[in-house]
Every structure is written in C-alpha cells, then in structure tokens.
mmCIF file of C-alpha atoms in Angstrom:
data_model
loop_
_atom_site.group_PDB
_atom_site.id
_atom_site.type_symbol
_atom_site.label_atom_id
_atom_site.label_comp_id
_atom_site.label_asym_id
_atom_site.label_seq_id
_atom_site.Cartn_x
_atom_site.Cartn_y
_atom_site.Cartn_z
ATOM 1 C CA MET A 111 -16.544 -17.327 0.133
ATOM 2 C CA LYS A 112 -14.919 -16.681 -3.198
ATOM 3 C CA LEU A 113 -11.485 -15.239 -3.787
ATOM 4 C CA ASN A 114 -9.824 -14.266 -7.057
ATOM 5 C CA GLU A 115 -7.476 -17.203 -6.528
ATOM 6 C CA ARG A 116 -5.960 -17.219 -9.972
ATOM 7 C CA SER A 117 -4.856 -13.618 -9.605
ATOM 8 C CA VAL A 118 -3.618 -14.239 -6.081
ATOM 9 C CA ALA A 119 -1.506 -17.175 -7.291
ATOM 10 C CA HIS A 120 -0.249 -15.057 -10.163
ATOM 11 C CA TYR A 121 0.788 -12.350 -7.710
ATOM 12 C CA ALA A 122 2.523 -14.955 -5.534
ATOM 13 C CA LEU A 123 4.688 -16.005 -8.469
ATOM 14 C CA SER A 124 5.209 -12.572 -10.012
ATOM 15 C CA ASP A 125 8.586 -10.879 -9.855
ATOM 16 C CA SER A 126 7.415 -8.172 -7.452
ATOM 17 C CA PRO A 127 9.775 -8.201 -4.461
ATOM 18 C CA ALA A 128 9.389 -10.751 -1.696
ATOM 19 C CA ASP A 129 9.824 -9.353 1.804
ATOM 20 C CA HIS A 130 11.117 -12.591 3.253
ATOM 21 C CA THR A 131 11.613 -16.162 2.071
ATOM 22 C CA GLY A 132 12.789 -19.416 3.558
ATOM 23 C CA PHE A 133 11.967 -22.960 4.606
ATOM 24 C CA LEU A 134 9.706 -23.416 7.593
ATOM 25 C CA ARG A 135 8.100 -26.418 9.184
ATOM 26 C CA THR A 136 4.349 -26.075 9.252
ATOM 27 C CA TRP A 137 1.547 -27.894 10.992
ATOM 28 C CA TRP A 138 -1.366 -26.210 9.337
ATOM 29 C CA GLY A 139 -3.986 -28.513 7.975
ATOM 30 C CA SER A 140 -1.615 -31.467 8.012
ATOM 31 C CA GLY A 141 -3.745 -34.530 7.423
ATOM 32 C CA THR A 142 -7.157 -34.796 9.002
ATOM 33 C CA ALA A 143 -6.082 -34.348 12.605
ATOM 34 C CA PRO A 144 -7.795 -31.334 14.171
ATOM 35 C CA GLY A 145 -4.702 -30.229 16.000
ATOM 36 C CA PRO A 146 -1.064 -30.130 15.059
ATOM 37 C CA SER A 147 0.715 -33.424 15.162
ATOM 38 C CA GLY A 148 3.944 -35.076 14.161
ATOM 39 C CA ALA A 149 6.998 -33.421 12.758
ATOM 40 C CA GLY A 150 5.021 -31.137 10.516
ATOM 41 C CA ARG A 151 5.769 -30.485 6.898
ATOM 42 C CA ARG A 152 8.707 -28.568 5.515
ATOM 43 C CA CYS A 153 7.613 -25.971 2.970
ATOM 44 C CA TRP A 154 9.057 -22.985 1.177
ATOM 45 C CA PHE A 155 7.496 -19.751 2.434
ATOM 46 C CA VAL A 156 7.302 -16.428 0.668
ATOM 47 C CA LEU A 157 6.167 -13.236 2.382
ATOM 48 C CA LYS A 158 4.900 -10.579 -0.001
ATOM 49 C CA GLY A 159 3.465 -7.502 1.608
ATOM 50 C CA ASN A 160 0.748 -8.665 3.938
ATOM 51 C CA LEU A 161 0.432 -12.110 2.362
ATOM 52 C CA LEU A 162 2.288 -15.242 3.398
ATOM 53 C CA PHE A 163 2.410 -17.994 0.779
ATOM 54 C CA SER A 164 3.716 -21.516 1.124
ATOM 55 C CA PHE A 165 4.996 -23.725 -1.674
ATOM 56 C CA GLU A 166 5.861 -27.410 -1.959
ATOM 57 C CA SER A 167 9.439 -26.461 -2.820
ATOM 58 C CA ARG A 168 11.497 -23.494 -3.809
ATOM 59 C CA GLU A 169 10.628 -24.119 -7.433
ATOM 60 C CA GLY A 170 6.932 -24.699 -6.690
ATOM 61 C CA ARG A 171 4.687 -23.108 -9.305
ATOM 62 C CA ALA A 172 1.445 -23.156 -7.355
ATOM 63 C CA PRO A 173 1.050 -21.857 -3.809
ATOM 64 C CA LEU A 174 -0.165 -24.458 -1.311
ATOM 65 C CA SER A 175 -1.562 -21.946 1.102
ATOM 66 C CA LEU A 176 -2.196 -18.286 1.753
ATOM 67 C CA ALA A 177 -2.351 -16.462 5.084
ATOM 68 C CA VAL A 178 -3.480 -12.830 5.242
ATOM 69 C CA LEU A 179 -1.442 -11.099 7.928
ATOM 70 C CA GLU A 180 -4.002 -8.607 9.171
ATOM 71 C CA GLY A 181 -5.299 -8.412 12.714
ATOM 72 C CA CYS A 182 -2.746 -10.916 13.931
ATOM 73 C CA THR A 183 0.180 -11.128 16.289
ATOM 74 C CA VAL A 184 3.341 -13.158 15.970
ATOM 75 C CA GLU A 185 4.889 -14.727 19.027
ATOM 76 C CA LEU A 186 7.291 -17.441 20.026
ATOM 77 C CA ALA A 187 5.593 -20.762 20.654
ATOM 78 C CA GLU A 188 6.213 -24.353 21.604
ATOM 79 C CA ALA A 189 6.093 -26.874 18.837
ATOM 80 C CA PRO A 190 4.339 -30.233 19.344
ATOM 81 C CA VAL A 191 7.628 -32.076 18.916
ATOM 82 C CA PRO A 192 10.941 -30.970 20.367
ATOM 83 C CA GLU A 193 11.545 -28.140 17.981
ATOM 84 C CA GLU A 194 13.267 -25.201 19.440
ATOM 85 C CA PHE A 195 12.532 -22.479 16.948
ATOM 86 C CA ALA A 196 8.767 -22.397 16.661
ATOM 87 C CA PHE A 197 6.486 -19.395 16.513
ATOM 88 C CA ALA A 198 2.799 -18.808 16.028
ATOM 89 C CA ILE A 199 0.666 -16.360 14.094
ATOM 90 C CA ARG A 200 -2.426 -15.706 16.189
ATOM 91 C CA PHE A 201 -5.504 -13.841 15.047
ATOM 92 C CA SER A 202 -7.469 -11.545 17.283
ATOM 93 C CA ALA A 203 -10.780 -12.555 15.697
ATOM 94 C CA PRO A 204 -12.443 -15.365 17.643
ATOM 95 C CA GLY A 205 -12.461 -18.795 16.049
ATOM 96 C CA VAL A 206 -9.563 -18.217 13.661
ATOM 97 C CA ARG A 207 -7.022 -20.973 14.212
ATOM 98 C CA PRO A 208 -3.433 -19.838 14.719
ATOM 99 C CA TYR A 209 -0.637 -20.948 12.426
ATOM 100 C CA LEU A 210 2.180 -22.837 14.034
ATOM 101 C CA LEU A 211 5.507 -22.621 12.222
ATOM 102 C CA ALA A 212 9.118 -23.459 13.012
ATOM 103 C CA ALA A 213 12.381 -22.196 11.604
ATOM 104 C CA ASP A 214 15.656 -24.105 11.249
ATOM 105 C CA GLY A 215 17.597 -21.936 13.677
ATOM 106 C CA PRO A 216 17.353 -19.007 16.075
ATOM 107 C CA ALA A 217 18.484 -16.402 13.542
ATOM 108 C CA ALA A 218 15.898 -17.533 10.992
ATOM 109 C CA GLN A 219 13.253 -17.610 13.702
ATOM 110 C CA GLU A 220 14.008 -14.058 14.737
ATOM 111 C CA ALA A 221 14.057 -12.792 11.178
ATOM 112 C CA TRP A 222 10.707 -14.413 10.438
ATOM 113 C CA VAL A 223 9.044 -13.101 13.582
ATOM 114 C CA LYS A 224 10.293 -9.611 12.786
ATOM 115 C CA ALA A 225 9.238 -9.691 9.139
ATOM 116 C CA LEU A 226 5.814 -11.169 9.883
ATOM 117 C CA SER A 227 4.984 -8.816 12.713
ATOM 118 C CA ARG A 228 5.541 -5.812 10.445
ATOM 119 C CA ALA A 229 3.710 -7.166 7.452
ATOM 120 C CA SER A 230 0.328 -5.519 7.861
ATOM 121 C CA PHE A 231 -1.044 -2.977 5.442
ATOM 122 C CA GLY A 232 -1.595 -0.640 8.387
ATOM 123 C CA TYR A 233 2.091 -0.609 9.267
ATOM 124 C CA MET A 234 3.112 0.221 5.709
ATOM 125 C CA ARG A 235 0.469 2.941 5.563
ATOM 126 C CA LEU A 236 1.707 4.426 8.818
ATOM 127 C CA VAL A 237 5.263 4.768 7.500
ATOM 128 C CA VAL A 238 4.085 6.139 4.147
ATOM 129 C CA ARG A 239 1.954 8.719 5.930
ATOM 130 C CA GLU A 240 4.879 9.729 8.108
ATOM 131 C CA LEU A 241 7.202 10.244 5.137
ATOM 132 C CA GLU A 242 4.474 12.134 3.309
ATOM 133 C CA ALA A 243 4.291 14.590 6.206
ATOM 134 C CA GLN A 244 8.074 14.900 6.351
ATOM 135 C CA LEU A 245 8.306 15.653 2.652
ATOM 136 C CA ARG A 246 5.614 18.289 2.928
ATOM 137 C CA GLU A 247 7.544 19.882 5.774
ATOM 138 C CA ALA A 248 10.820 19.745 3.885
ATOM 139 C CA ARG A 249 9.238 21.413 0.874
ATOM 140 C CA LYS A 250 7.601 24.050 3.013
ATOM 141 C CA SER A 251 10.814 24.972 4.779
ATOM 142 C CA LEU A 252 12.703 25.031 1.510
ATOM 143 C CA ALA A 253 10.063 27.358 0.076
ATOM 144 C CA SER A 254 10.224 29.655 3.078
ATOM 145 C CA HIS A 255 14.006 29.619 2.897
ATOM 146 C CA ARG A 256 13.705 30.709 -0.698
ATOM 147 C CA ARG A 257 11.214 33.413 0.214
ATOM 148 C CA SER A 258 13.498 34.894 2.812
ATOM 149 C CA SER A 259 16.492 34.846 0.501
ATOM 150 C CA CYS A 260 14.319 36.513 -2.159
ATOM 151 C CA ARG A 261 13.425 39.239 0.270
ATOM 152 C CA ALA A 262 17.068 39.701 1.157
ATOM 153 C CA ALA A 263 17.886 40.177 -2.462
ATOM 154 C CA ALA A 264 14.943 42.589 -2.744
ATOM 155 C CA SER A 265 13.781 40.801 -5.840
ATOM 156 C CA ARG A 266 10.228 40.048 -6.887
ATOM 157 C CA CYS A 267 8.958 37.061 -4.948
ATOM 158 C CA LYS A 268 6.756 34.325 -6.343
ATOM 159 C CA PRO A 269 4.057 32.561 -4.338
ATOM 160 C CA PRO A 270 5.235 29.499 -2.405
ATOM 161 C CA ALA A 271 5.598 26.344 -4.421
ATOM 162 C CA PRO A 272 2.719 23.880 -4.236
ATOM 163 C CA ASP A 273 2.954 20.911 -1.909
ATOM 164 C CA HIS A 274 2.614 18.490 -4.749
ATOM 165 C CA CYS A 275 5.157 18.627 -7.495
ATOM 166 C CA SER A 276 4.545 15.240 -9.021
ATOM 167 C CA PRO A 277 1.492 13.158 -9.761
ATOM 168 C CA ALA A 278 2.994 10.215 -7.905
ATOM 169 C CA LEU A 279 2.878 12.238 -4.743
ATOM 170 C CA GLU A 280 -0.784 12.960 -5.140
ATOM 171 C CA ASN A 281 -1.529 9.315 -5.708
ATOM 172 C CA GLY A 282 0.469 8.360 -2.692
ATOM 173 C CA HIS A 283 -1.853 10.167 -0.340
ATOM 174 C CA SER A 284 -3.137 8.030 2.476
ATOM 175 C CA PRO A 285 -6.629 6.947 1.680
ATOM 176 C CA CYS A 286 -8.384 7.668 4.951
ATOM 177 C CA LYS A 287 -8.249 11.216 6.129
ATOM 178 C CA ASP A 288 -10.998 10.832 8.664
ATOM 179 C CA ARG A 289 -9.191 8.414 10.942
ATOM 180 C CA SER A 290 -6.096 8.908 12.983
ATOM 181 C CA PRO A 291 -3.492 6.187 12.456
ATOM 182 C CA GLY A 292 -3.994 4.710 15.899
ATOM 183 C CA SER A 293 -7.709 4.242 15.617
ATOM 184 C CA THR A 294 -8.022 1.680 12.857
ATOM 185 C CA ALA A 295 -9.026 -1.680 14.156
ATOM 186 C CA GLU A 296 -6.185 -3.493 12.442
ATOM 187 C CA GLU A 297 -3.801 -1.329 14.402
ATOM 188 C CA GLY A 298 -5.908 -1.662 17.529
ATOM 189 C CA GLY A 299 -5.097 -2.960 20.965
ATOM 190 C CA SER A 300 -4.596 -6.577 20.012
ATOM 191 C CA ARG A 301 -0.958 -6.252 18.983
ATOM 192 C CA PRO A 302 1.771 -7.754 21.095
ATOM 193 C CA SER A 303 3.784 -5.363 23.161
ATOM 194 C CA GLY A 304 6.612 -5.381 20.636
ATOM 195 C CA TRP A 305 4.315 -4.125 17.963
ATOM 196 C CA ALA A 306 2.739 -1.520 20.171
ATOM 197 C CA SER A 307 6.080 -0.123 21.228
ATOM 198 C CA LEU A 308 7.277 -0.109 17.655
ATOM 199 C CA GLU A 309 4.287 1.937 16.607
ATOM 200 C CA TRP A 310 4.885 4.228 19.494
ATOM 201 C CA GLU A 311 8.473 4.514 18.396
ATOM 202 C CA VAL A 312 7.449 5.441 14.874
ATOM 203 C CA GLN A 313 4.907 7.992 16.027
ATOM 204 C CA GLY A 314 7.124 9.327 18.781
ATOM 205 C CA SER A 315 10.080 10.001 16.577
ATOM 206 C CA ALA A 316 7.699 11.287 13.942
ATOM 207 C CA SER A 317 6.615 14.149 16.142
ATOM 208 C CA LEU A 318 10.220 14.844 17.048
ATOM 209 C CA LEU A 319 11.128 15.010 13.389
ATOM 210 C CA LEU A 320 8.206 17.207 12.551
ATOM 211 C CA GLY A 321 9.249 19.558 15.290
ATOM 212 C CA ARG A 322 12.682 19.752 13.797
ATOM 213 C CA GLY A 323 11.214 20.284 10.338
ATOM 214 C CA GLN A 324 9.609 23.536 11.413
ATOM 215 C CA SER A 325 12.948 25.099 12.185
ATOM 216 C CA PRO A 326 14.698 27.099 9.470
ATOM 217 C CA VAL A 327 16.012 24.969 6.719
ATOM 218 C CA SER A 328 19.216 23.069 7.328
ATOM 219 C CA PRO A 329 22.357 23.903 5.332
ATOM 220 C CA GLU A 330 22.160 20.638 3.398
ATOM 221 C CA THR A 331 19.044 21.724 1.563
ATOM 222 C CA SER A 332 20.821 24.545 -0.186
ATOM 223 C CA CYS A 333 23.071 22.179 -2.097
ATOM 224 C CA PHE A 334 23.145 23.086 -5.738
ATOM 225 C CA SER A 335 21.405 20.117 -7.316
ATOM 226 C CA THR A 336 18.469 20.314 -4.898
ATOM 227 C CA LEU A 337 17.967 23.981 -5.565
ATOM 228 C CA HIS A 338 18.472 23.469 -9.254
ATOM 229 C CA ASP A 339 15.739 20.807 -9.329
ATOM 230 C CA TRP A 340 13.511 22.960 -7.195
ATOM 231 C CA TYR A 341 13.807 26.061 -9.353
ATOM 232 C CA GLY A 342 13.616 23.872 -12.424
ATOM 233 C CA GLN A 343 10.212 22.586 -11.386
ATOM 234 C CA GLU A 344 8.927 26.081 -10.876
ATOM 235 C CA ILE A 345 10.299 27.285 -14.172
ATOM 236 C CA LEU A 346 8.602 24.392 -15.954
ATOM 237 C CA GLU A 347 5.314 25.341 -14.331
ATOM 238 C CA LEU A 348 5.740 29.001 -15.193
ATOM 239 C CA ARG A 349 6.669 28.133 -18.726
ATOM 240 C CA GLN A 350 3.573 25.977 -19.134
ATOM 241 C CA GLY A 351 1.373 28.781 -17.823
ATOM 242 C CA TRP A 352 3.065 31.273 -20.080
ATOM 243 C CA LEU A 353 2.625 29.057 -23.121
ATOM 244 C CA LYS A 354 -1.048 28.615 -22.304
ATOM 245 C CA ARG A 355 -1.542 32.353 -21.903
ATOM 246 C CA ALA A 356 0.356 32.991 -25.093
ATOM 247 C CA ARG A 357 -1.921 30.581 -26.963
ATOM 248 C CA VAL A 358 -5.061 32.202 -25.563
ATOM 249 C CA GLY A 359 -3.653 35.658 -26.327
ATOM 250 C CA ARG A 360 -2.792 34.676 -29.864
ATOM 251 C CA ALA A 361 -6.274 33.279 -30.403
ATOM 252 C CA GLY A 362 -7.710 36.550 -29.159
ATOM 253 C CA TRP A 363 -5.514 38.589 -31.478
ATOM 254 C CA GLU A 364 -6.436 36.494 -34.446
ATOM 255 C CA GLN A 365 -10.118 37.084 -33.788
ATOM 256 C CA LYS A 366 -9.616 40.812 -33.402
ATOM 257 C CA ASP A 367 -7.525 40.975 -36.523
ATOM 258 C CA ARG A 368 -10.304 39.561 -38.620
ATOM 259 C CA PRO A 369 -12.317 42.143 -40.500
ATOM 260 C CA MET B 172 -4.473 -23.049 -2.705
ATOM 261 C CA ARG B 173 -5.629 -23.307 0.857
ATOM 262 C CA TYR B 174 -6.767 -20.202 2.730
ATOM 263 C CA ASN B 175 -8.726 -19.642 5.874
ATOM 264 C CA GLU B 176 -12.158 -18.193 5.179
ATOM 265 C CA LYS B 177 -12.602 -17.098 8.766
ATOM 266 C CA GLU B 178 -9.460 -15.020 8.476
ATOM 267 C CA LEU B 179 -10.854 -13.175 5.464
ATOM 268 C CA GLN B 180 -14.275 -12.849 7.072
ATOM 269 C CA ALA B 181 -12.668 -11.242 10.104
ATOM 270 C CA LEU B 182 -10.829 -8.811 7.851
ATOM 271 C CA SER B 183 -14.080 -7.952 6.076
ATOM 272 C CA ARG B 184 -15.531 -6.784 9.408
ATOM 273 C CA GLN B 185 -12.751 -4.243 9.942
ATOM 274 C CA PRO B 186 -13.451 -0.538 9.348
ATOM 275 C CA ALA B 187 -13.569 0.182 5.630
ATOM 276 C CA GLU B 188 -11.760 2.826 3.616
ATOM 277 C CA MET B 189 -14.794 2.924 1.390
ATOM 278 C CA ALA B 190 -18.129 1.139 1.526
ATOM 279 C CA ALA B 191 -21.253 1.504 -0.595
ATOM 280 C CA GLU B 192 -24.023 -0.378 -2.289
ATOM 281 C CA LEU B 193 -23.102 -0.662 -5.933
ATOM 282 C CA GLY B 194 -24.295 -2.598 -8.918
ATOM 283 C CA MET B 195 -21.879 -5.461 -9.557
ATOM 284 C CA ARG B 196 -21.447 -7.884 -12.428
ATOM 285 C CA GLY B 197 -18.975 -10.750 -12.368
ATOM 286 C CA PRO B 198 -16.632 -11.643 -15.221
ATOM 287 C CA LYS B 199 -18.529 -14.764 -16.301
ATOM 288 C CA LYS B 200 -20.441 -14.675 -19.547
ATOM 289 C CA GLY B 201 -24.122 -13.973 -19.095
ATOM 290 C CA SER B 202 -23.815 -12.681 -15.544
ATOM 291 C CA VAL B 203 -26.196 -9.889 -14.653
ATOM 292 C CA VAL B 204 -25.879 -6.760 -12.539
ATOM 293 C CA LYS B 205 -26.714 -7.368 -8.895
ATOM 294 C CA ARG B 206 -26.962 -5.023 -5.952
ATOM 295 C CA ARG B 207 -23.983 -5.622 -3.633
ATOM 296 C CA LEU B 208 -22.490 -4.008 -0.579
ATOM 297 C CA VAL B 209 -18.895 -3.362 -1.596
ATOM 298 C CA LYS B 210 -16.271 -2.724 1.059
ATOM 299 C CA LEU B 211 -12.621 -1.784 0.712
ATOM 300 C CA VAL B 212 -10.436 -2.971 3.602
ATOM 301 C CA ALA B 213 -6.629 -2.797 3.278
ATOM 302 C CA ASN B 214 -5.814 -4.344 -0.119
ATOM 303 C CA PHE B 215 -8.987 -6.434 -0.346
ATOM 304 C CA LEU B 216 -12.312 -5.532 -1.888
ATOM 305 C CA PHE B 217 -15.133 -7.505 -0.259
ATOM 306 C CA TYR B 218 -18.620 -7.859 -1.671
ATOM 307 C CA PHE B 219 -21.732 -8.873 0.242
ATOM 308 C CA ARG B 220 -25.375 -9.619 -0.461
ATOM 309 C CA THR B 221 -27.136 -6.575 0.923
ATOM 310 C CA ASP B 222 -28.936 -8.605 3.612
ATOM 311 C CA GLU B 223 -26.053 -10.810 4.733
ATOM 312 C CA ALA B 224 -23.299 -10.319 7.277
ATOM 313 C CA GLU B 225 -20.656 -12.506 5.651
ATOM 314 C CA PRO B 226 -19.137 -11.559 2.308
ATOM 315 C CA ILE B 227 -19.788 -13.628 -0.799
ATOM 316 C CA GLY B 228 -16.343 -12.917 -2.092
ATOM 317 C CA ALA B 229 -13.121 -10.952 -1.957
ATOM 318 C CA LEU B 230 -10.761 -9.557 -4.564
ATOM 319 C CA LEU B 231 -7.103 -9.078 -3.734
ATOM 320 C CA LEU B 232 -6.192 -5.738 -5.290
ATOM 321 C CA GLU B 233 -2.592 -6.469 -6.289
ATOM 322 C CA HIS B 234 -1.507 -6.306 -9.910
ATOM 323 C CA CYS B 235 -4.921 -5.139 -10.969
ATOM 324 C CA ARG B 236 -6.147 -2.518 -13.362
ATOM 325 C CA ILE B 237 -8.970 -0.134 -12.515
ATOM 326 C CA THR B 238 -10.733 1.212 -15.569
ATOM 327 C CA ARG B 239 -13.408 3.856 -15.953
ATOM 328 C CA GLU B 240 -16.478 2.420 -17.638
ATOM 329 C CA GLU B 241 -19.230 4.464 -19.230
ATOM 330 C CA PRO B 242 -21.657 5.856 -18.210
ATOM 331 C CA SER B 243 -20.816 5.938 -14.500
ATOM 332 C CA GLY B 244 -18.997 2.828 -13.497
ATOM 333 C CA PHE B 245 -15.620 1.186 -13.264
ATOM 334 C CA SER B 246 -14.128 -2.220 -13.709
ATOM 335 C CA ILE B 247 -11.391 -4.217 -12.029
ATOM 336 C CA SER B 248 -9.301 -6.731 -13.931
ATOM 337 C CA PHE B 249 -6.070 -8.512 -13.177
ATOM 338 C CA VAL B 250 -2.863 -8.678 -15.132
ATOM 339 C CA GLU B 251 -3.017 -12.382 -15.948
ATOM 340 C CA ASP B 252 -6.253 -11.860 -17.887
ATOM 341 C CA ILE B 253 -6.943 -8.197 -18.400
ATOM 342 C CA GLU B 254 -10.136 -8.821 -20.397
ATOM 343 C CA ARG B 255 -11.783 -10.640 -17.512
ATOM 344 C CA LYS B 256 -13.542 -7.754 -15.795
ATOM 345 C CA TYR B 257 -15.488 -7.323 -12.600
ATOM 346 C CA ARG B 258 -17.811 -4.426 -13.360
ATOM 347 C CA PHE B 259 -19.307 -1.978 -10.903
ATOM 348 C CA GLU B 260 -21.991 0.646 -11.381
ATOM 349 C CA CYS B 261 -22.080 3.766 -9.246
ATOM 350 C CA CYS B 262 -24.947 6.195 -8.766
ATOM 351 C CA SER B 263 -22.980 9.275 -9.749
ATOM 352 C CA GLU B 264 -19.883 10.384 -11.581
ATOM 353 C CA GLU B 265 -18.526 11.722 -8.327
ATOM 354 C CA GLN B 266 -18.939 8.449 -6.462
ATOM 355 C CA CYS B 267 -17.288 6.669 -9.332
ATOM 356 C CA GLN B 268 -14.243 8.944 -9.201
ATOM 357 C CA GLU B 269 -13.951 8.427 -5.456
ATOM 358 C CA TRP B 270 -13.946 4.665 -5.853
ATOM 359 C CA ILE B 271 -11.446 4.703 -8.668
ATOM 360 C CA SER B 272 -8.958 6.809 -6.794
ATOM 361 C CA ALA B 273 -9.379 4.815 -3.574
ATOM 362 C CA LEU B 274 -8.908 1.511 -5.406
ATOM 363 C CA ARG B 275 -5.816 2.722 -7.238
ATOM 364 C CA ARG B 276 -4.200 3.553 -3.915
ATOM 365 C CA ALA B 277 -5.278 0.350 -2.237
ATOM 366 C CA SER B 278 -2.499 -1.994 -3.252
ATOM 367 C CA TYR B 279 0.429 -2.851 -1.036
ATOM 368 C CA GLU B 280 2.730 -2.547 -4.022
ATOM 369 C CA PHE B 281 1.480 0.989 -4.600
ATOM 370 C CA MET B 282 2.163 1.872 -0.960
ATOM 371 C CA ARG B 283 5.656 0.480 -1.312
ATOM 372 C CA ARG B 284 6.331 2.563 -4.404
ATOM 373 C CA SER B 285 5.031 5.686 -2.706
ATOM 374 C CA LEU B 286 7.307 4.993 0.234
ATOM 375 C CA VAL B 287 10.360 4.593 -1.961
ATOM 376 C CA PHE B 288 9.445 7.779 -3.822
ATOM 377 C CA TYR B 289 9.091 9.794 -0.597
ATOM 378 C CA ARG B 290 12.247 8.310 0.858
ATOM 379 C CA ASN B 291 14.189 9.313 -2.237
ATOM 380 C CA GLU B 292 12.744 12.814 -2.373
ATOM 381 C CA ILE B 293 13.400 13.508 1.289
ATOM 382 C CA GLN B 294 16.933 12.206 0.986
ATOM 383 C CA LYS B 295 17.544 14.431 -2.037
ATOM 384 C CA MET B 296 16.207 17.490 -0.237
ATOM 385 C CA THR B 297 17.649 17.067 3.211
ATOM 386 C CA GLY B 298 20.618 14.773 2.603
ATOM 387 C CA LYS B 299 19.266 12.474 5.305
ATOM 388 C CA ASP B 300 17.556 9.126 5.084
ATOM 389 C CA PRO B 301 14.213 9.543 6.883
ATOM 390 C CA LEU B 302 13.983 5.823 7.634
ATOM 391 C CA GLU B 303 17.355 5.817 9.314
ATOM 392 C CA GLN B 304 16.028 8.444 11.676
ATOM 393 C CA LEU B 305 13.033 6.223 12.376
ATOM 394 C CA GLY B 306 15.380 3.294 12.980
ATOM 395 C CA ILE B 307 13.830 1.130 10.261
ATOM 396 C CA SER B 308 16.149 1.757 7.329
ATOM 397 C CA GLU B 309 17.303 -1.870 7.226
ATOM 398 C CA GLU B 310 13.891 -3.406 6.740
ATOM 399 C CA ALA B 311 13.700 -5.423 3.559
ATOM 400 C CA ARG B 312 10.309 -4.055 2.597
ATOM 401 C CA PHE B 313 11.612 -0.490 2.461
ATOM 402 C CA GLN B 314 14.697 -1.112 0.345
ATOM 403 C CA LEU B 315 15.129 0.757 -2.888
ATOM 404 C CA SER B 316 17.056 -2.108 -4.432
ATOM 405 C CA SER B 317 14.233 -4.568 -3.909
ATOM 406 C CA LEU B 318 12.151 -2.654 -6.419
ATOM 407 C CA LYS B 319 12.456 -3.270 -10.083
ATOM 408 C CA ALA B 320 12.126 -0.226 -12.250
#
C-alpha cells in the first residue's frame, strides 16, 4: 500500500505545532525478533495531531517511523525488561501489533498517555463541533438581546444577524452532518474507560452549557467592544448591500436617461 | 520511514466522510486516468481498485492544496512540490464541489485553526473561555500560543 511518504515526512518536520515531544524507549521492529526484546531503542518522539513520529535524535531530519493514532487505546503496560514507566498503544483492529513504549519517569509517562489518548481526529472534531454550537448559541442570544433592546427603544428593528459572520466559520463546519458524534466507529466502544468517560464529560457539560446558552444573554456580552464589533459587522453588510443597490440603481438611471 | 500497513488498512475500513468512484490519475508522467473508489476517512484519502477490499494507497491530507480543475475535477498537491498533482475526475460539477469542500476541511491543522477561532470568538462574546468550562483548557493541542500566525 502506497503512502505519500515524502509529504508525510515534510509535515513531520514542518513548523506546525507539535502536541507533545520527548524521548521514549521503543521496542517496535527492533531487529528481526518477532516480539519485543532487550532494552529497546531510545528515540525522539513527536506527536502532531493524530500522527506519532519517531526520530533517531532530536535533530533527526528524517522520521524513522509513523503511527496513526486512530482506533487505538493507550494503556499502562509492562516492559520486557525492568522498566517502570512503560505504556502500550493497542489497536482495536485484529492483527495490528501494539506499540510498546517507555518513558523516563512517571510524570513523562502520564503526560504521554494523556496526549496520545486524546490524539484522534474524532476527539478534535468533537470539541470543534461543541464550540461551533456554543458560538451559534452565543450569537443567537446576543441577537435576541439586541432585538429586545430595539423593541424597548421603539426603534426600527433589523432581521437577526446571520449565524455565520466570517468565511472561516463556514469552513469550520463539521464535515459529517448525518452522523451523531458518538456513532463513528473511531469513537466507538473500543476506547478505554478513561476515554469513554472523557467523551461523556465533554458531551455532558456540552448539554449543560447549551442549556445555559438559551437563557437571556449574560451581562458580559454587552461590553462595549463586543457590541461595537457586532454592530460593525452588520453595518458593513448593510453598506455592501446599499452599495450594490446603488450601483444597480445608477445603471438603471443611465439607461433611462439615454434618448 | 516505517509505518504499519495494517494500521492504515484498518483505518480505511472505518466509515467515510465521503466515498465515490472517481477517475484518478497519479502525479507520474504518462500516468492515465483509472477508475478508483476514493474514500475520505479522518485526514486520510484512501483509493482502491474498484474490485478490491484493500486500498492501493493513501494520501495524508496535511499541508496540501486542493485545486479545482476543468472541466469537472480537482487535484491534490502537497506543499513540498505543489506541481506534483494527484488528479481526480468527478461526474458532475456538484459532486466536484462537494469533494473540494470536504477535502479542505479534512486536515487536522484546519480543525485546530477552527477550534482556536471559535475559542477566541466565544471568549470575546461571553468573556469566558469555553474550554475552561469543559475542563480541557490546559491541553497543548488547544493552545492559542502554539499556533503561528
């Protein structure tokens, strides 16, 4: 099976942020032995998104290995030699060999296990989706707050502002609308309990927050700069529409004016 | 670079964001258009022979550029060699648009940027950090400072 390896290696070395780095002892593919053996090999590891790269050294310019952290669980494990801080990445698909790794100390071990267990694309997507919903709510309640204050002032009210005020927002939409977050296979039942409870935590507090978002807007949202930006956006939109209409109108006049 | 094929094969069997039979032409000189099943899963695009269960190949969709190609197709190339294009042919304009927008959203780095954008916006509007309320504000992957402008 082919992979765009050159691009993958380029990504590994690019200056996009690493989510975790450090030295780990590894037993993967060491020598020809089928199973792990010996003291393993000390390599520099870089976690970027859902990809875990290893390098010969910190300055290594070519990744030695790549692991794709999808459909896997991370758990504490026993190393083949007395090594106290080992952990394993296990894949739910049958026949995929787990990776056995070991950190230098308990703090490093914990940090790695935490970072690796939250590395999947599905986890990132879940959080993005949650924030997307929160922002929509915040905008809605701000708009309704504005509407009610308009009414109070008995002034002419404009239609509520659109949900999307910037192109980045539109692009950030979660790709799959037809599936609920819990039903994708990569987020399926094969996660360790820690993962499952974390997801539950995220979703649980999400619904709490959404509930709160429906209440009338909180006092913080009426701070001047927020409102200024908010009205500013609307004025820009109105101005654009006005300019367009003015152009069309002018074109019409010019035609009529001709003999 | 060592990677486990079985790991990628397992990922290719996961539910897809998008999947369709498209015409595909590799970046090598003289390569011809072939019918392929193309499947988008997470930030990988897998392609299969139409009668085979295992993919022939995968493209990691980080640091890539998706370009509209006439008449109704698109291409994927990667930053280290932007002229080296994987070309795809769709059966309609509409299908092509769907693929382009799905592929542009498919990178982890794009997700991260969206997250930072939302986090910022929500904080500006409500004065509260939404991630703090979710108890994950300390996670390295969600930090504003880790992103270069």
